Coordinates of C-alpha atoms in Angstrom, one line a residue:
Chain A
X1 CA 0.0 0.0 0.0
X2 CA 1.2 3.4 -0.9
X3 CA 1.3 5.5 2.2
X4 CA -0.8 8.7 2.5
X5 CA 1.5 11.6 2.7
X6 CA 3.7 11.0 -0.4
X7 CA 0.5 10.2 -2.3
X8 CA -1.1 13.5 -1.2
X9 CA 2.0 15.4 -2.0
X10 CA 2.5 13.9 -5.4
X11 CA -1.0 14.5 -6.6
X12 CA -1.3 17.9 -5.0
X13 CA 1.8 19.0 -7.0
X14 CA 0.5 17.5 -10.2
X15 CA -2.9 19.2 -9.8
X16 CA -1.4 22.5 -8.8
X17 CA 0.8 22.7 -11.9
X18 CA -2.1 21.6 -14.2
X19 CA -4.5 24.1 -12.7
X20 CA -2.0 26.9 -13.3
X21 CA -1.3 25.7 -16.8
X22 CA -5.0 25.5 -17.7
X23 CA -5.6 29.1 -16.5
X24 CA -2.6 30.6 -18.2
X25 CA -3.4 28.9 -21.5
X26 CA -7.1 29.8 -21.4
X27 CA -7.1 33.4 -20.1
X28 CA -5.6 36.6 -21.3
X29 CA -3.0 38.4 -19.1
X30 CA -4.6 41.0 -16.8
X31 CA -6.8 41.5 -13.9
X32 CA -9.2 38.5 -14.6
X33 CA -6.3 36.1 -14.9
X34 CA -4.7 37.5 -11.8
X35 CA -7.9 37.1 -9.8
X36 CA -8.4 33.5 -11.0
X37 CA -4.8 32.5 -10.2
X38 CA -5.0 34.2 -6.8
X39 CA -7.8 32.0 -5.6
X40 CA -6.8 28.9 -7.4
X41 CA -3.2 29.0 -6.0
X42 CA -4.2 30.2 -2.5
X43 CA -3.0 26.9 -1.0
X44 CA -6.1 24.7 -0.8
X45 CA -5.8 21.1 0.3
X46 CA -6.9 19.8 -3.1
X47 CA -9.1 17.3 -1.2
X48 CA -11.5 16.7 -4.1
X49 CA -8.9 16.1 -6.8
X50 CA -6.9 13.8 -4.5
X51 CA -10.1 11.9 -3.5
X52 CA -10.9 11.4 -7.2
X53 CA -7.4 10.2 -8.0
X54 CA -7.1 8.1 -4.9
X55 CA -10.3 6.3 -6.0
X56 CA -9.0 5.6 -9.4
X57 CA -5.8 4.2 -7.8
X58 CA -7.8 2.2 -5.3
X59 CA -9.2 0.3 -8.3
X60 CA -5.7 -0.2 -9.6
X61 CA -5.9 2.0 -12.6
X62 CA -3.7 5.0 -13.6
X63 CA -4.8 8.0 -11.5
X64 CA -3.6 10.4 -14.3
X65 CA -6.7 9.3 -16.2
X66 CA -8.6 11.7 -13.8
X67 CA -6.3 14.7 -13.9
X68 CA -8.4 17.0 -16.1
X69 CA -11.6 16.1 -14.3
X70 CA -9.8 16.7 -11.0
X71 CA -8.8 20.2 -12.2
X72 CA -12.3 21.0 -13.4
X73 CA -13.6 19.9 -10.0
X74 CA -11.2 22.1 -8.1
X75 CA -12.1 25.0 -10.3
X76 CA -15.8 24.6 -9.5
X77 CA -14.9 24.2 -5.8
X78 CA -12.8 27.4 -5.9
X79 CA -15.5 29.4 -7.8
X80 CA -18.0 28.4 -5.1
X81 CA -15.7 29.7 -2.4
X82 CA -15.2 33.0 -4.2
X83 CA -18.9 33.6 -4.6
X84 CA -19.8 32.3 -1.2
X85 CA -17.3 34.8 0.4
X86 CA -19.0 37.8 -1.3
X87 CA -20.6 40.5 0.9
X88 CA -24.1 39.5 -0.4
X89 CA -23.4 35.9 0.7
X90 CA -21.3 35.0 3.7
X91 CA -19.4 38.3 3.7
X92 CA -16.0 36.8 4.7
X93 CA -12.8 38.9 4.6
X94 CA -10.4 36.0 5.1
X95 CA -10.0 32.6 3.4
X96 CA -7.1 30.3 4.2
X97 CA -5.5 33.2 6.2
X98 CA -5.5 35.5 3.1
X99 CA -7.8 38.3 2.0
X100 CA -10.8 36.8 0.1
X101 CA -10.9 37.5 -3.7
X102 CA -13.2 40.5 -3.5
X103 CA -11.1 42.0 -0.7
X104 CA -7.9 41.5 -2.7
X105 CA -9.5 42.7 -6.0
X106 CA -13.1 44.0 -5.9
X107 CA -16.6 42.6 -6.0
X108 CA -17.0 42.8 -9.8
X109 CA -13.7 41.1 -10.4
X110 CA -14.6 38.3 -7.8
X111 CA -18.0 37.7 -9.5
X112 CA -16.3 37.4 -12.9
X113 CA -13.4 35.3 -11.7
X114 CA -15.9 32.9 -10.2
X115 CA -18.0 32.8 -13.4
X116 CA -14.8 32.3 -15.5
X117 CA -13.6 29.4 -13.3
X118 CA -17.0 27.7 -13.6
X119 CA -17.1 28.1 -17.3
X120 CA -13.4 27.0 -17.8
X121 CA -14.1 23.8 -15.8
X122 CA -16.4 22.5 -18.6
X123 CA -13.9 23.7 -21.3
X124 CA -11.1 21.7 -19.6
X125 CA -13.1 18.5 -19.6
X126 CA -14.4 18.9 -23.2
X127 CA -10.8 19.3 -24.4
X128 CA -9.2 16.6 -22.2
X129 CA -7.0 14.4 -24.4
X130 CA -7.1 11.4 -22.0
X131 CA -10.9 10.9 -22.2
X132 CA -13.2 9.6 -24.9
X133 CA -16.2 11.6 -26.0
X134 CA -18.5 9.3 -24.1
X135 CA -16.5 9.7 -21.0
X136 CA -16.5 13.5 -21.4
X137 CA -20.3 13.6 -21.8
X138 CA -20.9 11.3 -18.8
X139 CA -18.5 13.4 -16.6
X140 CA -20.0 16.7 -17.7
X141 CA -23.5 15.5 -17.1
X142 CA -22.6 14.3 -13.6
X143 CA -20.4 17.3 -12.7
X144 CA -23.0 19.9 -13.8
X145 CA -25.7 18.0 -11.9
X146 CA -23.6 17.9 -8.7
X147 CA -22.7 21.5 -8.9
X148 CA -25.9 22.9 -10.3
X149 CA -29.4 23.9 -9.1
X150 CA -30.2 20.5 -7.6
X151 CA -26.7 20.2 -6.2
X152 CA -24.2 22.6 -4.7
X153 CA -26.0 25.8 -5.7
X154 CA -29.2 24.5 -4.1
X155 CA -27.3 23.7 -0.9
X156 CA -25.8 27.2 -0.8
X157 CA -29.3 28.7 -1.4
X158 CA -30.8 26.7 1.4
X159 CA -27.9 27.5 3.7
X160 CA -28.5 31.2 3.1
X161 CA -32.2 30.8 3.8
X162 CA -31.5 28.9 7.1
X163 CA -29.3 31.7 8.6
X164 CA -30.4 33.2 11.9
X165 CA -32.6 30.2 12.8
X166 CA -32.2 26.8 14.4
X167 CA -33.0 24.0 12.0
X168 CA -33.7 20.3 12.7
X169 CA -30.8 17.9 12.2
X170 CA -32.5 16.4 9.1
X171 CA -32.5 19.7 7.4
X172 CA -28.9 20.5 8.3
X173 CA -27.9 17.1 6.8
X174 CA -29.9 17.9 3.7
X175 CA -28.1 21.3 3.3
X176 CA -24.6 19.8 3.7
X177 CA -25.5 16.8 1.5
X178 CA -25.8 19.3 -1.4
X179 CA -23.6 22.2 -0.4
X180 CA -20.5 20.1 0.4
X181 CA -21.5 16.5 -0.2
X182 CA -22.4 16.5 -3.9
X183 CA -19.0 17.6 -5.1
X184 CA -17.2 15.1 -2.8
X185 CA -19.6 12.4 -4.0
X186 CA -18.8 13.4 -7.6
X187 CA -15.1 13.0 -6.8
X188 CA -15.5 9.5 -5.7
X189 CA -18.0 8.3 -8.3
X190 CA -16.3 9.9 -11.3
X191 CA -13.1 8.3 -10.1
X192 CA -14.8 4.9 -9.8
X193 CA -16.4 5.4 -13.2
X194 CA -13.1 6.3 -14.9
X195 CA -11.6 3.1 -13.2
X196 CA -14.4 1.0 -14.8
X197 CA -15.9 0.0 -11.4
X198 CA -18.8 -2.4 -11.8
X199 CA -22.4 -1.8 -10.6
X200 CA -21.9 -3.4 -7.1
X201 CA -18.7 -1.4 -6.6
X202 CA -20.4 1.8 -7.7
X203 CA -23.2 1.2 -5.2
X204 CA -20.8 0.7 -2.3
X205 CA -18.8 3.7 -3.4
X206 CA -21.9 5.8 -3.4
X207 CA -22.6 4.8 0.3
X208 CA -19.0 5.6 1.1
X209 CA -19.1 9.0 -0.6
X210 CA -22.2 10.1 1.2
X211 CA -20.8 9.1 4.6
X212 CA -17.6 10.8 3.8
X213 CA -19.4 14.0 2.9
X214 CA -21.2 14.1 6.2
X215 CA -18.1 13.2 8.2
X216 CA -16.2 16.0 6.4
X217 CA -18.9 18.6 7.3
X218 CA -19.2 17.4 10.9
X219 CA -15.4 17.8 11.3
X220 CA -15.6 21.3 9.8
X221 CA -18.2 22.2 12.4
X222 CA -16.2 20.6 15.2
X223 CA -13.1 22.5 14.1
X224 CA -15.1 25.7 14.2
X225 CA -15.6 25.1 18.0
X226 CA -12.3 23.5 19.1
X227 CA -10.0 24.3 16.2
X228 CA -6.9 26.5 16.1
X229 CA -7.8 29.7 14.2
X230 CA -4.2 29.9 12.9
X231 CA -4.2 26.4 11.6
X232 CA -7.6 26.8 9.9
X233 CA -6.8 30.2 8.4
X234 CA -10.0 31.9 9.5
X235 CA -11.5 33.0 12.8
X236 CA -13.1 30.1 14.7
X237 CA -16.5 30.5 16.3
X238 CA -17.6 32.2 13.0
X239 CA -20.6 29.9 12.6
X240 CA -21.9 31.1 16.0
X241 CA -21.4 34.7 14.9
X242 CA -23.4 34.1 11.8
X243 CA -26.1 32.2 13.7
X244 CA -25.7 29.1 11.6
X245 CA -26.9 25.8 12.8
X246 CA -24.0 23.3 13.4
X247 CA -23.7 19.7 14.5
X248 CA -22.1 20.6 17.9
X249 CA -25.0 22.9 18.5
X250 CA -27.6 20.3 17.7
X251 CA -25.8 17.3 19.2
X252 CA -23.3 18.7 21.7
X253 CA -19.6 18.4 21.0
X254 CA -19.4 14.7 22.1
X255 CA -22.5 13.8 20.1
X256 CA -21.0 15.4 17.0
X257 CA -17.7 13.5 17.5
X258 CA -19.7 10.2 17.9
X259 CA -21.7 11.0 14.7
X260 CA -18.5 11.8 12.8
X261 CA -17.0 8.4 13.8
X262 CA -20.3 6.6 13.0
X263 CA -20.0 7.9 9.4
X264 CA -16.3 7.0 9.4
X265 CA -17.2 3.4 10.1
X266 CA -19.9 3.3 7.4
X267 CA -17.3 4.7 4.9
X268 CA -14.7 2.1 5.9
X269 CA -17.2 -0.7 5.7
X270 CA -18.3 0.3 2.2
X271 CA -14.6 0.3 1.1
X272 CA -14.4 -3.3 2.4
X273 CA -17.6 -4.3 0.5
X274 CA -16.2 -2.7 -2.7
X275 CA -13.0 -4.7 -2.2
X276 CA -10.8 -1.5 -2.0
X277 CA -10.1 -1.5 1.7
X278 CA -6.5 -1.3 2.8
X279 CA -5.9 1.3 0.0
X280 CA -4.9 4.9 0.3
X281 CA -8.6 5.7 0.4
X282 CA -9.0 4.1 3.8
X283 CA -6.2 6.3 5.1
X284 CA -7.7 9.3 3.5
X285 CA -11.0 8.8 5.4
X286 CA -9.1 8.6 8.7
X287 CA -7.1 11.6 7.8
X288 CA -10.2 13.7 6.9
X289 CA -11.9 12.6 10.1
X290 CA -8.9 13.6 12.3
X291 CA -7.7 16.7 10.4
X292 CA -7.0 19.8 12.4
X293 CA -7.7 22.3 9.5
Chain B
X1 CA -38.4 31.4 -48.6
X2 CA -40.1 31.3 -45.2
X3 CA -40.9 34.8 -44.1
X4 CA -39.4 36.3 -41.0
X5 CA -42.1 36.9 -38.5
X6 CA -43.8 33.5 -38.4
X7 CA -40.3 32.0 -38.2
X8 CA -39.4 34.2 -35.3
X9 CA -42.7 33.4 -33.6
X10 CA -42.5 29.7 -34.1
X11 CA -39.0 29.3 -32.7
X12 CA -39.5 31.7 -29.9
X13 CA -42.4 29.7 -28.6
X14 CA -40.5 26.4 -28.9
X15 CA -37.5 27.8 -27.1
X16 CA -39.6 29.5 -24.4
X17 CA -41.4 26.2 -23.6
X18 CA -38.2 24.2 -23.6
X19 CA -36.4 26.7 -21.4
X20 CA -39.2 26.5 -18.8
X21 CA -39.3 22.7 -19.0
X22 CA -35.5 22.4 -18.5
X23 CA -35.6 24.6 -15.4
X24 CA -38.6 22.9 -13.9
X25 CA -37.1 19.5 -14.4
X26 CA -33.7 20.4 -13.1
X27 CA -34.4 22.6 -10.1
X28 CA -36.3 22.1 -6.9
X29 CA -39.3 24.3 -6.2
X30 CA -38.5 27.4 -4.2
X31 CA -36.7 30.7 -4.3
X32 CA -33.8 29.6 -6.6
X33 CA -36.2 28.1 -9.2
X34 CA -38.4 31.3 -9.0
X35 CA -35.4 33.5 -9.6
X36 CA -34.2 31.5 -12.5
X37 CA -37.7 31.4 -14.1
X38 CA -38.2 35.1 -13.4
X39 CA -35.2 36.1 -15.6
X40 CA -35.5 33.3 -18.2
X41 CA -39.2 34.2 -18.8
X42 CA -38.8 38.0 -18.7
X43 CA -39.6 38.3 -22.3
X44 CA -36.3 38.3 -24.1
X45 CA -36.2 38.4 -27.9
X46 CA -34.5 35.0 -28.0
X47 CA -32.2 36.4 -30.6
X48 CA -29.4 33.9 -30.1
X49 CA -31.5 30.8 -30.2
X50 CA -33.3 32.1 -33.3
X51 CA -30.1 32.9 -35.0
X52 CA -28.8 29.4 -34.3
X53 CA -31.9 27.8 -35.6
X54 CA -32.2 30.1 -38.6
X55 CA -28.7 29.1 -39.6
X56 CA -29.5 25.4 -39.4
X57 CA -32.6 26.1 -41.5
X58 CA -30.6 28.2 -44.0
X59 CA -28.6 25.1 -44.7
X60 CA -31.8 23.2 -45.3
X61 CA -31.6 21.0 -42.2
X62 CA -34.1 20.5 -39.4
X63 CA -33.8 23.4 -36.9
X64 CA -34.9 21.2 -34.1
X65 CA -31.5 19.6 -34.1
X66 CA -30.4 22.8 -32.4
X67 CA -33.0 23.3 -29.8
X68 CA -31.1 22.1 -26.7
X69 CA -28.0 24.1 -27.7
X70 CA -30.3 27.1 -28.3
X71 CA -31.7 26.8 -24.7
X72 CA -28.2 26.4 -23.3
X73 CA -27.1 29.5 -25.1
X74 CA -30.0 31.5 -23.9
X75 CA -29.4 30.4 -20.3
X76 CA -25.8 31.6 -20.6
X77 CA -27.0 34.9 -22.1
X78 CA -29.5 35.3 -19.2
X79 CA -27.0 34.5 -16.5
X80 CA -24.7 37.1 -17.9
X81 CA -27.5 39.7 -17.8
X82 CA -28.3 38.8 -14.2
X83 CA -24.7 39.2 -13.1
X84 CA -24.0 42.3 -15.2
X85 CA -27.0 44.0 -13.6
X86 CA -25.6 43.5 -10.0
X87 CA -24.7 46.6 -7.9
X88 CA -21.0 45.7 -8.1
X89 CA -21.2 45.6 -11.9
X90 CA -23.5 47.9 -13.9
X91 CA -25.9 48.4 -11.0
X92 CA -29.1 48.4 -13.1
X93 CA -32.6 48.4 -11.5
X94 CA -34.5 47.7 -14.6
X95 CA -34.2 45.1 -17.4
X96 CA -36.8 44.9 -20.2
X97 CA -39.0 47.2 -18.2
X98 CA -39.1 44.9 -15.1
X99 CA -37.0 45.0 -11.9
X100 CA -33.7 43.3 -12.3
X101 CA -33.2 39.9 -10.6
X102 CA -31.4 41.3 -7.5
X103 CA -34.1 44.0 -7.2
X104 CA -37.0 41.5 -7.4
X105 CA -35.2 38.9 -5.1
X106 CA -31.9 39.9 -3.5
X107 CA -28.2 40.0 -4.4
X108 CA -27.3 36.5 -3.0
X109 CA -30.2 35.0 -4.9
X110 CA -29.3 36.8 -8.1
X111 CA -25.7 35.6 -7.9
X112 CA -26.8 32.0 -7.3
X113 CA -29.5 32.1 -10.0
X114 CA -26.8 33.2 -12.5
X115 CA -24.5 30.5 -11.3
X116 CA -27.3 27.9 -11.6
X117 CA -28.2 28.9 -15.2
X118 CA -24.6 28.8 -16.3
X119 CA -24.1 25.3 -14.8
X120 CA -27.5 24.1 -16.1
X121 CA -26.6 25.1 -19.7
X122 CA -23.8 22.5 -19.8
X123 CA -26.1 19.9 -18.2
X124 CA -28.7 20.5 -20.9
X125 CA -26.2 19.9 -23.7
X126 CA -24.7 16.9 -22.1
X127 CA -28.2 15.3 -21.8
X128 CA -29.5 16.3 -25.2
X129 CA -31.1 13.3 -26.9
X130 CA -30.8 14.8 -30.4
X131 CA -27.0 15.1 -30.4
X132 CA -24.2 12.5 -30.6
X133 CA -21.4 12.4 -28.0
X134 CA -19.0 13.9 -30.5
X135 CA -21.4 16.8 -31.2
X136 CA -22.0 17.4 -27.5
X137 CA -18.2 17.6 -26.9
X138 CA -17.6 19.9 -29.8
X139 CA -20.5 22.2 -28.8
X140 CA -19.5 22.3 -25.1
X141 CA -15.9 23.1 -26.1
X142 CA -17.0 26.0 -28.3
X143 CA -19.7 27.3 -26.0
X144 CA -17.4 27.3 -22.9
X145 CA -14.7 29.1 -25.0
X146 CA -17.2 31.7 -26.3
X147 CA -18.6 32.4 -22.8
X148 CA -15.5 32.0 -20.7
X149 CA -12.3 33.9 -19.7
X150 CA -11.2 34.5 -23.3
X151 CA -14.7 35.2 -24.5
X152 CA -17.7 36.9 -22.9
X153 CA -16.4 37.1 -19.3
X154 CA -13.2 38.8 -20.6
X155 CA -15.3 41.3 -22.6
X156 CA -17.3 42.1 -19.5
X157 CA -14.1 42.5 -17.4
X158 CA -12.6 44.9 -20.0
X159 CA -15.9 46.8 -20.2
X160 CA -15.8 47.4 -16.5
X161 CA -12.2 48.5 -16.7
X162 CA -13.0 51.0 -19.4
X163 CA -15.7 52.8 -17.5
X164 CA -15.3 56.5 -17.0
X165 CA -12.8 56.9 -19.8
X166 CA -12.9 57.5 -23.6
X167 CA -11.3 54.5 -25.3
X168 CA -10.2 54.3 -29.0
X169 CA -12.5 52.7 -31.5
X170 CA -10.3 49.6 -31.9
X171 CA -10.5 48.9 -28.2
X172 CA -14.3 49.4 -28.1
X173 CA -14.7 46.9 -31.0
X174 CA -12.5 44.5 -29.1
X175 CA -14.6 44.7 -26.0
X176 CA -17.8 44.2 -27.9
X177 CA -16.3 41.4 -30.0
X178 CA -16.0 39.4 -26.8
X179 CA -18.8 40.8 -24.6
X180 CA -21.6 40.5 -27.2
X181 CA -20.0 39.1 -30.3
X182 CA -18.6 35.8 -29.1
X183 CA -22.1 34.4 -28.2
X184 CA -23.6 35.6 -31.4
X185 CA -20.8 34.0 -33.3
X186 CA -21.3 30.8 -31.4
X187 CA -25.0 30.9 -32.4
X188 CA -24.1 31.1 -36.1
X189 CA -21.2 28.7 -36.1
X190 CA -22.8 26.0 -33.9
X191 CA -25.8 26.2 -36.2
X192 CA -23.6 25.8 -39.3
X193 CA -21.8 22.9 -37.6
X194 CA -25.0 21.1 -36.7
X195 CA -26.1 21.5 -40.3
X196 CA -22.8 20.0 -41.5
X197 CA -21.6 23.1 -43.3
X198 CA -18.3 22.5 -45.2
X199 CA -15.1 24.4 -44.6
X200 CA -15.7 27.1 -47.1
X201 CA -19.2 27.7 -45.7
X202 CA -17.9 27.8 -42.2
X203 CA -15.3 30.4 -43.1
X204 CA -17.9 32.7 -44.7
X205 CA -20.3 32.2 -41.8
X206 CA -17.5 33.2 -39.5
X207 CA -17.1 36.5 -41.4
X208 CA -20.9 36.9 -41.3
X209 CA -21.1 36.3 -37.6
X210 CA -18.4 38.8 -36.7
X211 CA -20.0 41.5 -38.8
X212 CA -23.4 40.7 -37.3
X213 CA -22.0 41.0 -33.8
X214 CA -20.6 44.5 -34.4
X215 CA -23.7 45.6 -36.3
X216 CA -25.8 44.4 -33.4
X217 CA -23.7 46.4 -30.8
X218 CA -23.7 49.6 -32.9
X219 CA -27.5 49.5 -33.2
X220 CA -27.6 49.0 -29.4
X221 CA -25.6 52.1 -28.9
X222 CA -27.7 54.0 -31.5
X223 CA -30.9 53.0 -29.7
X224 CA -29.4 54.3 -26.5
X225 CA -29.2 57.7 -28.1
X226 CA -32.3 57.9 -30.3
X227 CA -34.5 55.0 -29.0
X228 CA -37.8 55.1 -27.3
X229 CA -37.3 54.2 -23.6
X230 CA -40.6 52.5 -23.4
X231 CA -39.9 50.2 -26.4
X232 CA -36.4 49.3 -25.1
X233 CA -37.6 48.7 -21.5
X234 CA -34.8 50.7 -19.8
X235 CA -33.9 54.4 -19.6
X236 CA -32.1 55.6 -22.7
X237 CA -29.0 57.7 -22.4
X238 CA -27.8 55.3 -19.7
X239 CA -24.4 54.8 -21.4
X240 CA -23.8 58.5 -21.1
X241 CA -24.7 58.4 -17.4
X242 CA -22.3 55.5 -16.9
X243 CA -19.6 57.3 -18.9
X244 CA -19.2 54.4 -21.3
X245 CA -17.7 54.8 -24.7
X246 CA -20.1 54.2 -27.5
X247 CA -20.1 54.3 -31.3
X248 CA -22.1 57.5 -31.7
X249 CA -19.8 59.2 -29.3
X250 CA -16.7 58.1 -31.2
X251 CA -18.1 58.4 -34.7
X252 CA -21.1 60.7 -34.4
X253 CA -24.6 59.4 -34.9
X254 CA -24.4 59.5 -38.7
X255 CA -21.0 57.8 -38.7
X256 CA -22.3 55.1 -36.4
X257 CA -25.3 54.5 -38.8
X258 CA -22.9 54.2 -41.7
X259 CA -20.6 51.8 -39.8
X260 CA -23.6 49.7 -38.9
X261 CA -24.7 49.5 -42.6
X262 CA -21.2 48.7 -43.7
X263 CA -21.2 45.6 -41.4
X264 CA -24.7 44.8 -42.7
X265 CA -23.3 44.6 -46.3
X266 CA -20.4 42.5 -45.2
X267 CA -22.8 40.1 -43.5
X268 CA -25.1 39.9 -46.5
X269 CA -22.2 39.3 -48.9
X270 CA -20.9 36.4 -46.7
X271 CA -24.3 34.8 -46.9
X272 CA -24.1 35.0 -50.6
X273 CA -20.6 33.5 -50.7
X274 CA -21.8 30.7 -48.4
X275 CA -24.8 30.1 -50.8
X276 CA -27.4 30.8 -48.2
X277 CA -28.5 34.3 -49.3
X278 CA -32.2 34.7 -49.8
X279 CA -32.9 32.7 -46.6
X280 CA -34.5 33.8 -43.4
X281 CA -31.0 34.7 -42.2
X282 CA -30.8 37.6 -44.7
X283 CA -34.0 39.0 -43.3
X284 CA -32.8 38.5 -39.8
X285 CA -29.7 40.6 -40.5
X286 CA -31.9 43.4 -41.9
X287 CA -34.2 43.1 -38.9
X288 CA -31.4 43.4 -36.4
X289 CA -30.0 46.3 -38.2
X290 CA -33.3 48.2 -38.1
X291 CA -34.7 47.0 -34.8
X292 CA -36.2 49.6 -32.5
X293 CA -35.5 47.8 -29.2

């Protein structure tokens, strides 16, 4: 088994250089390009690309088959952060310890940089040399569904609507299922698809991906309570300030930790059922569950 | 030759009903869906979809081959209007005589409705039953390029940067080439592609589309000076208020009219060269040149 850290590092470097290349090739020099590069190269964990490539590798295929899709996915994730940070949305000044896009540039530039990254993501997939036309169409259909008005955008809309009120656990899970979960799920399922997983394996990976999405969000909420602001790169306690419902609020801190570990077990069990336990994916689940930022 | 008005009417109704169907099927009921429908059904001329379908028909193929692409194109046009109207961008309160999206809803909803329409456009193409995988990939590659960071978004960024200054004619044409022209060009070229136009025809249609884009923008600027505010649905003279450079400013009103007609002749000549003169496309060029809104 390849161990986790060298894997993370190798694919993070590959994705970083490909992301920068795609933007430089497909944009003109100037303010728009600068704003896109600023947010894309702001030091994200590249969790979604790595999850996609780790899934391909878990099924013993070449992870590079997923590199364009991984870049497209990270562009969509990054655009969503830029737009979510805007004053009309979450109104955040800091992201990963740096000024948010609209603070570094201005609101108009941030809106357009987000629009450009979203559009470029589909361009990158449609031009990917390592994919067949059928694969491109399948991936674009799934990625647009995951990030569109029944996916991530709907989750963000519902998240905005639920501010300043306490919502039931079921509704909180439904928001995160779409806002964060759908892109994580896409990462796993597109990886399994590109690795030619069979129907049984796809079904188990779906269960795994849904559990992983929830686990990831619960840990996010836990870190907002107990995390180190410097490690996270933004002030902790911000959910409370915005009057957002969180898992620790609804379940208590210990309850939230138990819930997180419950989903961790579901995810690991699904890996076992899909025959890909003991891979870098298992370690990745543990890592995401225990991460401190 | 089919005459223009029944053609416009027939395809406008088809596109309107398909646009509404796509949104209802691919969104959940609620605020996001309402905001998307509000702007999509706000009574646009459906110029780009009609141009696309008229091009297919000019080459004597079935225009319905282009209906999903036409809807996707109109979704992208509509998202760009929603985002351009935002306070951080052009800060417009009215669009087609109605409150702009962020005035009717709020800024966060308008940003998300735009994001959702942009994403949905690629979903609609990837799921279109009338297209092959190869056609979908070609169309997505061209549409993302036309609307992305070297296309429409770049034009909008440059337009923002040029506010409050007089710019040379060449730069003005370059802005409009991307901000308005690239989507119009896509409409013509994707129509010709779907109608299996040959290389010579594609080259002539490219010249036609570029002339049409400039003609369209010049007429827009002319209407801003001499148009009837009620017919246009927004206050005239607004370019002057925003200190934007326009053709009448740079060339005088008569000069702008001459320039518009010059491009009209280029467009008609290209139709002739491509062997599709005397079609509804010729009439459409005249109509766009003389339109009063």
